[in-house]
Short mmCIF file of C-alpha atoms in Angstrom, two decimals:
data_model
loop_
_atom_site.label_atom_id
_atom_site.label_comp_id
_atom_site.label_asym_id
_atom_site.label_seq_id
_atom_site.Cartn_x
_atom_site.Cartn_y
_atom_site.Cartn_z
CA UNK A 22 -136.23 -102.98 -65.65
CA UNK A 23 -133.93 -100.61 -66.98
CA UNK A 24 -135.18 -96.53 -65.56
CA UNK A 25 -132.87 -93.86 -66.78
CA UNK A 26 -129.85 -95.80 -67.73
CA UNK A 27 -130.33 -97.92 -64.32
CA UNK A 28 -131.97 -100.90 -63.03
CA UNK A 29 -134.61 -101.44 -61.04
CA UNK A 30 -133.80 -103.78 -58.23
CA UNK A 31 -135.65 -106.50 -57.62
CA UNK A 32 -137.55 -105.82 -61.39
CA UNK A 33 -140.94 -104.42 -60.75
CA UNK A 34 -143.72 -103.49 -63.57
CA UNK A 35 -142.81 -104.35 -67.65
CA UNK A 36 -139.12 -106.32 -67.43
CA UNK A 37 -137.65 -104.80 -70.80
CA UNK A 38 -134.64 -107.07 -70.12
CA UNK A 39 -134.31 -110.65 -69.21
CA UNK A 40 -133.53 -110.39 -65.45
CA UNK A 41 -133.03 -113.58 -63.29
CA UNK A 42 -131.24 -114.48 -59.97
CA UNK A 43 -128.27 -115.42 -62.39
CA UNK A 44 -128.15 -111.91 -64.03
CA UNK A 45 -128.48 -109.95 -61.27
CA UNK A 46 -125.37 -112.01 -59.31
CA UNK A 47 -123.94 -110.84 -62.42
CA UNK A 48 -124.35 -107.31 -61.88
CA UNK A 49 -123.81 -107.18 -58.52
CA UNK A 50 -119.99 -108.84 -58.59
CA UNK A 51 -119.28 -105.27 -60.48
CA UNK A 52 -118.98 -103.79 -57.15
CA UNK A 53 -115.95 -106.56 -56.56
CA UNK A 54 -114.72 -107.81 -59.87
CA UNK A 55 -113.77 -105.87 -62.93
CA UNK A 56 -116.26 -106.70 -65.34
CA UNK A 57 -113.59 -106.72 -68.12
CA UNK A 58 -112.29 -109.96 -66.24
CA UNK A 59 -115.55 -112.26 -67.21
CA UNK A 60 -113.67 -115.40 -66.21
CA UNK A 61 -113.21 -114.36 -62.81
CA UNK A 62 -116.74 -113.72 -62.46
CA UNK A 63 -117.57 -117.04 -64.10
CA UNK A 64 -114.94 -118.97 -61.63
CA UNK A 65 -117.51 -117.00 -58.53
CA UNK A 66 -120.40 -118.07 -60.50
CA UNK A 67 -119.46 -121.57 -61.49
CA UNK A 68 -120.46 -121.39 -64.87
CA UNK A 69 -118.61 -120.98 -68.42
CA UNK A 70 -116.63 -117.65 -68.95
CA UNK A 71 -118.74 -118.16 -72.20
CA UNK A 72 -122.03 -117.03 -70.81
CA UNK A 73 -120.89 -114.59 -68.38
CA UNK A 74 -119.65 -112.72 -71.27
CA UNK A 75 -122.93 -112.96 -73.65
CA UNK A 76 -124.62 -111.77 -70.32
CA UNK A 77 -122.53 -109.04 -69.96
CA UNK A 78 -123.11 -108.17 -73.59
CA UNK A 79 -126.76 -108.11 -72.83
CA UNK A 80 -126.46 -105.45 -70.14
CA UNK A 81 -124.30 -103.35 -72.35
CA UNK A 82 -126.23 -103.64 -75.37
CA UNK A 83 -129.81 -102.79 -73.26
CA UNK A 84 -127.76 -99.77 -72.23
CA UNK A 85 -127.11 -100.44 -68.69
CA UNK A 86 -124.86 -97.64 -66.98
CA UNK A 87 -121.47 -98.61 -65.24
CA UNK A 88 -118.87 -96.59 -64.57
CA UNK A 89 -115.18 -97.12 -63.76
CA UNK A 90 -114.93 -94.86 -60.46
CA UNK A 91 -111.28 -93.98 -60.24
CA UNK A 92 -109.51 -93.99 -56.95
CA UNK A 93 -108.56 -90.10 -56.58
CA UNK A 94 -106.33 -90.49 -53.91
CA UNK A 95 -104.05 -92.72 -55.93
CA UNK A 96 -104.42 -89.76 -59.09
CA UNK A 97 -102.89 -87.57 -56.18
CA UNK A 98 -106.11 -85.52 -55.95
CA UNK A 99 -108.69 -84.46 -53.48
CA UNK A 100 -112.14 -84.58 -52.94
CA UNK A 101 -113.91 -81.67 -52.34
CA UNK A 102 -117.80 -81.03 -51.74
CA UNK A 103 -118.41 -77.22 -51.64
CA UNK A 104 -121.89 -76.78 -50.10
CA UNK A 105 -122.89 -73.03 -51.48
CA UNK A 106 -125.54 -70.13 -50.62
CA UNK A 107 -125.87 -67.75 -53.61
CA UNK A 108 -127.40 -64.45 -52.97
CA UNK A 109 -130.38 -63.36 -55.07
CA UNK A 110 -128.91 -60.55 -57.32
CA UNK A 111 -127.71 -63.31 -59.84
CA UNK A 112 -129.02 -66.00 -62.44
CA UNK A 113 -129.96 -69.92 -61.95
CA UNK A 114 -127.64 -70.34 -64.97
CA UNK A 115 -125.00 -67.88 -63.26
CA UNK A 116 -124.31 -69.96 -59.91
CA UNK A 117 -124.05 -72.94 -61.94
CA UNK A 118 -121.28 -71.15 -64.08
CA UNK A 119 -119.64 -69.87 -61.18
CA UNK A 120 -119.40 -72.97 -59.33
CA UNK A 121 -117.38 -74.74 -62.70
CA UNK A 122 -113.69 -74.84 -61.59
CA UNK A 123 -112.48 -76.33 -65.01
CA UNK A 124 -111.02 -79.37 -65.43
CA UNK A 125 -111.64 -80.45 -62.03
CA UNK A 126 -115.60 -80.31 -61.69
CA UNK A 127 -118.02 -83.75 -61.07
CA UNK A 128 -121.50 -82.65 -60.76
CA UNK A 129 -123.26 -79.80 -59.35
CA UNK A 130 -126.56 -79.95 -57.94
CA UNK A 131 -129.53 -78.02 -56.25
CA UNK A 132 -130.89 -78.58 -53.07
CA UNK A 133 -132.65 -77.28 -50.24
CA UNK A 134 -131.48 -76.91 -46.42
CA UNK A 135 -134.33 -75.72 -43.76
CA UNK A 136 -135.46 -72.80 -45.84
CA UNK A 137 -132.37 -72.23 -47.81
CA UNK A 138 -131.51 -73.12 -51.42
CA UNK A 139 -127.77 -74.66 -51.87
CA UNK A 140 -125.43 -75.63 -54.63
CA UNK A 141 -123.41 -78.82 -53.75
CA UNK A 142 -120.47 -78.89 -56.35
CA UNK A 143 -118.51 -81.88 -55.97
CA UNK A 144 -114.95 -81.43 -57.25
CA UNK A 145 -111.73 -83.88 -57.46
CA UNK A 146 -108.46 -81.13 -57.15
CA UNK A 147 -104.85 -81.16 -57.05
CA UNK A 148 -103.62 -81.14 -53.30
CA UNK A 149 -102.01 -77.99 -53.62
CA UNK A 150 -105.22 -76.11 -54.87
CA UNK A 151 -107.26 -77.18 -52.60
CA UNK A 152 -107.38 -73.82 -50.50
CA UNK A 153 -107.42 -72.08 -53.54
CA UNK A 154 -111.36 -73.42 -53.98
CA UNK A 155 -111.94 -71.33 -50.39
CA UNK A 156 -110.00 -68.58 -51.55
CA UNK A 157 -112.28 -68.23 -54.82
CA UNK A 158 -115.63 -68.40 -52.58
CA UNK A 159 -114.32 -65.95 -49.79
CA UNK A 160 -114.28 -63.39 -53.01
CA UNK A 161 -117.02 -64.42 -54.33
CA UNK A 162 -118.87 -63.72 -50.88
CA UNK A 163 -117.04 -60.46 -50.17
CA UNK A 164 -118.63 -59.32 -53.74
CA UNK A 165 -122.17 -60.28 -52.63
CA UNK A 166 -122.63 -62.91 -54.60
CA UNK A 167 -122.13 -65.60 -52.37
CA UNK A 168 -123.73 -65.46 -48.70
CA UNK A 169 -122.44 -68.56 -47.00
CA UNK A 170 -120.11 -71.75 -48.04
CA UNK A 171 -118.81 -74.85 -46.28
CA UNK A 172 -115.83 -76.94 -47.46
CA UNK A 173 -115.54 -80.72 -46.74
CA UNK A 174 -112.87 -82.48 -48.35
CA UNK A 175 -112.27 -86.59 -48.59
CA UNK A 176 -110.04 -88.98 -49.32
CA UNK A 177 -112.45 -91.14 -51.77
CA UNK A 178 -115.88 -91.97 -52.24
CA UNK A 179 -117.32 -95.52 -51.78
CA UNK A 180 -120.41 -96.80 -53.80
CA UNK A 181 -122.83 -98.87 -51.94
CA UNK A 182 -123.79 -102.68 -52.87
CA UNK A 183 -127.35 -103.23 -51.78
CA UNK A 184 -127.68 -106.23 -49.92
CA UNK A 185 -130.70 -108.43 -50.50
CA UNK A 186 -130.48 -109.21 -47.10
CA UNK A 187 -132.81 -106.06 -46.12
CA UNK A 188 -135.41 -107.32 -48.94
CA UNK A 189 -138.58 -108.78 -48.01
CA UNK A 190 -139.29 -111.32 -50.91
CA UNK A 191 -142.87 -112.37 -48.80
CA UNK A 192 -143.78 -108.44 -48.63
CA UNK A 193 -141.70 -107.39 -52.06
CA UNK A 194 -140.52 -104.49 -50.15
CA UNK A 195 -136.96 -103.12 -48.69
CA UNK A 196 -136.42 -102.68 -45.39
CA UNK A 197 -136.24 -99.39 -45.31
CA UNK A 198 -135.76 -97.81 -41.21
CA UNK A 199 -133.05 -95.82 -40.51
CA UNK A 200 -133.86 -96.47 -36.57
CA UNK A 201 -132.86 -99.88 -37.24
CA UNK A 202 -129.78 -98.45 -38.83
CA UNK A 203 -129.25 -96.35 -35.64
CA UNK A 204 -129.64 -98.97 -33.32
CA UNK A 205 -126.99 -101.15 -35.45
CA UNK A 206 -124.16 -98.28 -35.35
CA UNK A 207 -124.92 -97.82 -31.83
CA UNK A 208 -124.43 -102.06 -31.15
CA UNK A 209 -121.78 -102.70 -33.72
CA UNK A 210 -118.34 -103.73 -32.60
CA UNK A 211 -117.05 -102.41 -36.30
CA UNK A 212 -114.94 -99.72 -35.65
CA UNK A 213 -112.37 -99.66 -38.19
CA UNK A 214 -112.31 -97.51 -40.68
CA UNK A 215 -111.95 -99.24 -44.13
CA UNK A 216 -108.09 -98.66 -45.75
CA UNK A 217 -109.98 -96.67 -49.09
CA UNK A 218 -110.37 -93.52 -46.84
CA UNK A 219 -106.81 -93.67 -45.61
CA UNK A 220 -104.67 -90.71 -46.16
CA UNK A 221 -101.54 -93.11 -46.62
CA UNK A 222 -102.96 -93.53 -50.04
CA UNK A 223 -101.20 -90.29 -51.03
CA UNK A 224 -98.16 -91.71 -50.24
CA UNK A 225 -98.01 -94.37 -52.66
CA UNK A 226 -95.88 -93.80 -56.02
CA UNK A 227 -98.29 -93.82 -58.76
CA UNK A 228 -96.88 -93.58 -62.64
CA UNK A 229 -99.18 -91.81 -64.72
CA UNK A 230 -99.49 -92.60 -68.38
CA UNK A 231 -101.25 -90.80 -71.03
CA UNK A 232 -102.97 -93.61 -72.64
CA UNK A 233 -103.60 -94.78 -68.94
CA UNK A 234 -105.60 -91.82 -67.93
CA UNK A 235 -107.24 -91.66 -71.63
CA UNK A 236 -108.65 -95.16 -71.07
CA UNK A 237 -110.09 -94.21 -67.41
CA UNK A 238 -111.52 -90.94 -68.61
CA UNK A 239 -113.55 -93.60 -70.84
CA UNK A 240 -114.05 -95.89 -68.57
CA UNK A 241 -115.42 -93.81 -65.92
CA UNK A 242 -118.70 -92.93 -68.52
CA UNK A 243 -118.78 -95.70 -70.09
CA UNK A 244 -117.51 -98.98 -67.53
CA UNK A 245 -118.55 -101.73 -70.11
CA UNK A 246 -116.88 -100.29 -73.33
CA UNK A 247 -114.95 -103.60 -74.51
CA UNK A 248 -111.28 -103.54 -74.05
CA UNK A 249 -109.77 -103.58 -77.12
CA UNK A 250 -112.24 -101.41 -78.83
CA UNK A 251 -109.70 -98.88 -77.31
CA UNK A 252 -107.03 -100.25 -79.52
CA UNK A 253 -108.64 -98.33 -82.83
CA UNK A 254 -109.56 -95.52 -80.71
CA UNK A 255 -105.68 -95.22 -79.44
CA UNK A 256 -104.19 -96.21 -82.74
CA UNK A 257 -102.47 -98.96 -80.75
CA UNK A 258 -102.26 -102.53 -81.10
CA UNK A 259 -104.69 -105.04 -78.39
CA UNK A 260 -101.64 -106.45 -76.66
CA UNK A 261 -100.81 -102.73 -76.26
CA UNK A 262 -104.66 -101.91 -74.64
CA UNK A 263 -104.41 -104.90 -72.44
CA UNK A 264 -101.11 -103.69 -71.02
CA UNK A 265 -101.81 -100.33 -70.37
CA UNK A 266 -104.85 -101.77 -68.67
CA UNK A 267 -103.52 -104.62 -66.87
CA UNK A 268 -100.02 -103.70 -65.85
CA UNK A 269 -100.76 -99.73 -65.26
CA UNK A 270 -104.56 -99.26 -64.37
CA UNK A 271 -105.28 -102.32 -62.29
CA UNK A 272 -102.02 -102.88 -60.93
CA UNK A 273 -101.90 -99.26 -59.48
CA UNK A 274 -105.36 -99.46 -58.34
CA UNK A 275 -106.52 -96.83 -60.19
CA UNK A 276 -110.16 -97.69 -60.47
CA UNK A 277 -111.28 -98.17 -56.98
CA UNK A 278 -114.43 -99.97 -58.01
CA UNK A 279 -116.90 -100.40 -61.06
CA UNK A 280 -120.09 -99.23 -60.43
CA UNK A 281 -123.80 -100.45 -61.99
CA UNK A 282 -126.34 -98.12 -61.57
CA UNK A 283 -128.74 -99.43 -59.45
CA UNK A 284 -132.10 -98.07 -57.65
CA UNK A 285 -134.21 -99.72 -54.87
CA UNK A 286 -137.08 -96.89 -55.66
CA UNK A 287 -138.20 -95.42 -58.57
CA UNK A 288 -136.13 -92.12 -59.52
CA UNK A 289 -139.27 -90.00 -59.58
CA UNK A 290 -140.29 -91.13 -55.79
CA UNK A 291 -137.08 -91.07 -53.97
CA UNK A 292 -135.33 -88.20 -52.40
CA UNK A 293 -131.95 -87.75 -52.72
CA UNK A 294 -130.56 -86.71 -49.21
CA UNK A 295 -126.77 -85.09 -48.54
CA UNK A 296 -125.98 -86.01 -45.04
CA UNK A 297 -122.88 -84.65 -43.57
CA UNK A 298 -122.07 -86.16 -39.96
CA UNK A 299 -119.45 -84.80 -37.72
CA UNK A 300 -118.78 -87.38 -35.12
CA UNK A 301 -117.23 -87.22 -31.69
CA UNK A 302 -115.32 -90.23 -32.01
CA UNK A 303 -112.81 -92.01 -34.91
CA UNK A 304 -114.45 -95.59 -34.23
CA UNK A 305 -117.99 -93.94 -34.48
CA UNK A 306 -116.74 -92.53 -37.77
CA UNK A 307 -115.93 -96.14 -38.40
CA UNK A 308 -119.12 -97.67 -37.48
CA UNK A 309 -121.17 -95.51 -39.07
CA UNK A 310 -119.35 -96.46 -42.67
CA UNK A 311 -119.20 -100.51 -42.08
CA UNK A 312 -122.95 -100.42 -40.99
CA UNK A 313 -124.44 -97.78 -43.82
CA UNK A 314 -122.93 -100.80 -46.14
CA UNK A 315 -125.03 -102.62 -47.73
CA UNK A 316 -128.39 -100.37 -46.66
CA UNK A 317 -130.77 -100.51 -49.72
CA UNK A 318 -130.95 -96.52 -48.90
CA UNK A 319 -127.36 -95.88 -49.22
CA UNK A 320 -125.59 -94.62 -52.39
CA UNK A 321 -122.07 -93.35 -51.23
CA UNK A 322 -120.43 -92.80 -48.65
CA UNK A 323 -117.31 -89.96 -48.91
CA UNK A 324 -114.64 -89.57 -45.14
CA UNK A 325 -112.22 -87.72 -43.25
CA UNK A 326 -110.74 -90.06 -40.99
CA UNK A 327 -108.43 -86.87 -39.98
CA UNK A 328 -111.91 -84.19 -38.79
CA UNK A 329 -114.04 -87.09 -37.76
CA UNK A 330 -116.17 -86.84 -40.85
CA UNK A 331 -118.24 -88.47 -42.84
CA UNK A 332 -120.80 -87.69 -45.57
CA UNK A 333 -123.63 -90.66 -46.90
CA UNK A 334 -126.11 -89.81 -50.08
CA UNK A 335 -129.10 -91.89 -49.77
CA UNK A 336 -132.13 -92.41 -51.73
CA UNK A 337 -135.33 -92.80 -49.17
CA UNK A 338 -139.06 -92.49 -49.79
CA UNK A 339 -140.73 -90.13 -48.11
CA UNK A 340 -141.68 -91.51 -45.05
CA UNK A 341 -138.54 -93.00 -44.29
CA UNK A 342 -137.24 -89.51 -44.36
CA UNK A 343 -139.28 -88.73 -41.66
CA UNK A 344 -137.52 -91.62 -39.35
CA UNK A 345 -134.18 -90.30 -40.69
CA UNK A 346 -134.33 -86.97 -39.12
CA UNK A 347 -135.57 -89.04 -35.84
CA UNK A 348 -132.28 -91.21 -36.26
CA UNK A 349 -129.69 -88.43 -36.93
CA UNK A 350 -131.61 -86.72 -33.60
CA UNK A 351 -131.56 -89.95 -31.35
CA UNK A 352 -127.57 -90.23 -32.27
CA UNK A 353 -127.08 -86.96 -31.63
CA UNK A 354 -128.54 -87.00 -28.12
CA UNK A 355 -126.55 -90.05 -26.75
CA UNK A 356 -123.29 -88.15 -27.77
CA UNK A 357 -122.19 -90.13 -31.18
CA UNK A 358 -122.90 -87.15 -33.71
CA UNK A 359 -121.18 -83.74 -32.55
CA UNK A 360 -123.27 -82.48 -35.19
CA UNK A 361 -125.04 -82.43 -38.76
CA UNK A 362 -126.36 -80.94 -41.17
CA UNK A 363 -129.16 -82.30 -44.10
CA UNK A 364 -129.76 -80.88 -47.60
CA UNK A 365 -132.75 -82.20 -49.93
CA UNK A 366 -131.36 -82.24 -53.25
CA UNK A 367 -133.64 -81.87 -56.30
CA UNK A 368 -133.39 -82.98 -59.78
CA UNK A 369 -131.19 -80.01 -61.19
CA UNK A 370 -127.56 -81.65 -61.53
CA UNK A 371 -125.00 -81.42 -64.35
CA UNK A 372 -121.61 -83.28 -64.42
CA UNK A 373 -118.82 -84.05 -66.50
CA UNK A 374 -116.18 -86.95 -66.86
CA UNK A 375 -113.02 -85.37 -65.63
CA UNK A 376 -110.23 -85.23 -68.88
CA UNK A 377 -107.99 -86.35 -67.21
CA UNK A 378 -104.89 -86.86 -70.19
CA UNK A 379 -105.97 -83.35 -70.67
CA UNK A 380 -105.32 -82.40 -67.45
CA UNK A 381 -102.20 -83.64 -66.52
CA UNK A 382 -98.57 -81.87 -67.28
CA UNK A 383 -96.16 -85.10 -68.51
CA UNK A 384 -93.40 -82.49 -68.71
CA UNK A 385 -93.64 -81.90 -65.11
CA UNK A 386 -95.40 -84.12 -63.33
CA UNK A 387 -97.46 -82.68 -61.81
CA UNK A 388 -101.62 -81.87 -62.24
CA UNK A 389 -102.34 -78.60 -64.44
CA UNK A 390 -103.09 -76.07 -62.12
CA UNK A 391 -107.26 -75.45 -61.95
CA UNK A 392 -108.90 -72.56 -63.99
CA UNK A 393 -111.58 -70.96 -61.89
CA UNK A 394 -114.01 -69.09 -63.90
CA UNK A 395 -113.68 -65.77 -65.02
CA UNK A 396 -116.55 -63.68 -62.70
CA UNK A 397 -116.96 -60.47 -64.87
CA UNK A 398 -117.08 -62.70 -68.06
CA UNK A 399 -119.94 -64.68 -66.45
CA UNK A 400 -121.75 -61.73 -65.13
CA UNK A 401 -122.12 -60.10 -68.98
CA UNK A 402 -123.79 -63.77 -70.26
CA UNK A 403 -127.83 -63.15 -69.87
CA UNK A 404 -128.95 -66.76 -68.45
CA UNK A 405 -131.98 -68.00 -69.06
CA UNK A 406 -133.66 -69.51 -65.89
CA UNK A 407 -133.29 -73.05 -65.37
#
């Protein structure tokens, strides 16, 4: 069933949508094949490019969310997730504002750590502003408005493919226990770490285009929009859309991977962990990505190959968050994890599509230089509470 733009998986309760084995193979292959490409899904599938496609129109018309997730380190930018402690002397609706480094914000949320409430902003900046984000936090803590941060910056950010593998179709349940997950990382003979999180990435030449980054500003809210309903849009011809999409976004790799919004929980019973892991070892780092794949707990998984670091989102129930904090411990005691740290996130979180044509300077080359927010301009607006 479709929950907040998502679906379900497997379908439990009223199925507003006719969902079979067939559909969901559909919506799976996102994670591999571009879902603009409908007879390479139908070649996987075996069936007529014909009925993939009416599928597919099914999914977009029922209002199913997939986005286009670019591949930042081919844009020449850098992820960034600034974990934040506000002091009290200032507004819900004030950190929030403070935390918006324009054009270059994701999504901010609010979470909790021990007895402390957090901001995670997660950002995608130019490489040569990067220390200009700790700069702008080190002021706002020597002005008492801030009373702790922590940096951690990535190459990209993977989305997870649930496996069905971990489903129990006699129990209709997930296997959900992140001991078992433990106990894999701490057997598997997977230790590379996967090329997506390389920094040789930002080596690669990469030609930016206008209409290029218009299209995967789109693209990134809205993954299914149709092709050439871009030609209109662009005041360009089809043949024109299917270039710029073809021979500039997909040939550079621009879009790392599409990405279906899925849940193995309902919304309003899962919580939505931030788990940062510093590990002691590069092929720990490794194992710890290849065997989080797949998990039905997993949403993303963001890495420094370079400070042995990696940081997975997950979605758990609340009893398997009880085993996870007896996981994390148990690999921290036989000398995998150096060390960790785990914030609860609730449901306050804004973001924004990134505009990125906006962004960009075509006269030089070069990314627009960030505009962090003007403090004593924030500090006059009243906020209401959120």
């Amino acid at each position: 069933m479709i929950v907040r733009n998502g679906l379900l998986i497997p379908p439990r309760g009223k199925i507003n949508i006719p969902l079979d084995d067939f559909l969901l193979e559909i919506v799976f292959s996102f994670f591999d094949l571009d879902p603009h490409l409908e007879g390479e899904i139908a070649k996987r599938l075996g069936v007529d490019t014909a009925v993939v496609r009416k599928k597919i129109d099914v999914l977009r018309e029922r209002g199913l969310h997939v986005s286009a997730r670019p591949n930042i380190a081919r844009l020449k930018l850098r992820g960034v997730i600034a974990v934040v402690e506000f002091t009290k002397v200032i507004s819900e609706g004030t950190r929030l504002n403070l935390l918006k480094v324009e054009p270059y914000w994701r999504y901010i949320n609010r979470g909790y750590e021990s007895t402390r409430k957090v901001y995670v902003a997660n950002y995608a900046l130019p490489l040569n502003h990067v220390n200009n984000l700790k700069a702008y936090l080190e002021m706002l803590k020597k002005r008492g408005l801030v009373a702790s941060y922590s940096i951690y910056d990535f190459v990209n950010t993977l989305y997870n493919k649930f496996s069905m593998e971990y489903y129990d179709y006699k129990r209709r349940k997930w296997q959900v226990n992140p001991m078992d997950w433990a106990h894999d990382i701490i057997t598997s003979s997977n230790n590379s770490v996967p090329d997506i999180f390389s920094e040789d990435l930002y080596n690669e030449g990469t030609r930016l285009d206008k209409i290029d980054l218009i299209m995967l500003e789109k693209l990134e809210a809205y993954g299914l929009t149709p092709l050439y309903s871009f030609a209109s849009k662009l005041d360009i011809s089809p043949q024109q859309v299917y270039v710029h999409y073809f021979n500039h976004i997909r040939r550079q790799n621009l879009i790392l991977q599409y990405v279906p919004l899925l849940y193995t929980v309902y919304p309003s019973l899962a919580f939505k962990i931030l788990l940062v892991l510093k590990v002691n070892r590069k092929d720990t780092l490794g194992k710890i990505i290849n065997v989080s794949q797949g998990r039905p707990f997993l949403v993303a998984t963001c890495a420094n190959p370079y400070s042995d670091t990696v940081i997975l989102i997950f979605s758990l129930v609340r009893t398997a968050l009880v085993l996870l904090y007896n996981a994390i411990d148990y690999l921290t005691e036989i000398g995998l994890v150096k060390n960790y740290r785990m914030i609860l996130l609730d449901d306050l979180i804004i973001g924004q599509s990134i505009p990125y044509a906006k962004a960009y300077d075509f006269g030089r080359y070069r990314w627009r230089a960030p505009r962090f927010p003007q403090v004593e301009d924030i500090l006059k607006i009243r906020h209401e509470e959120i």
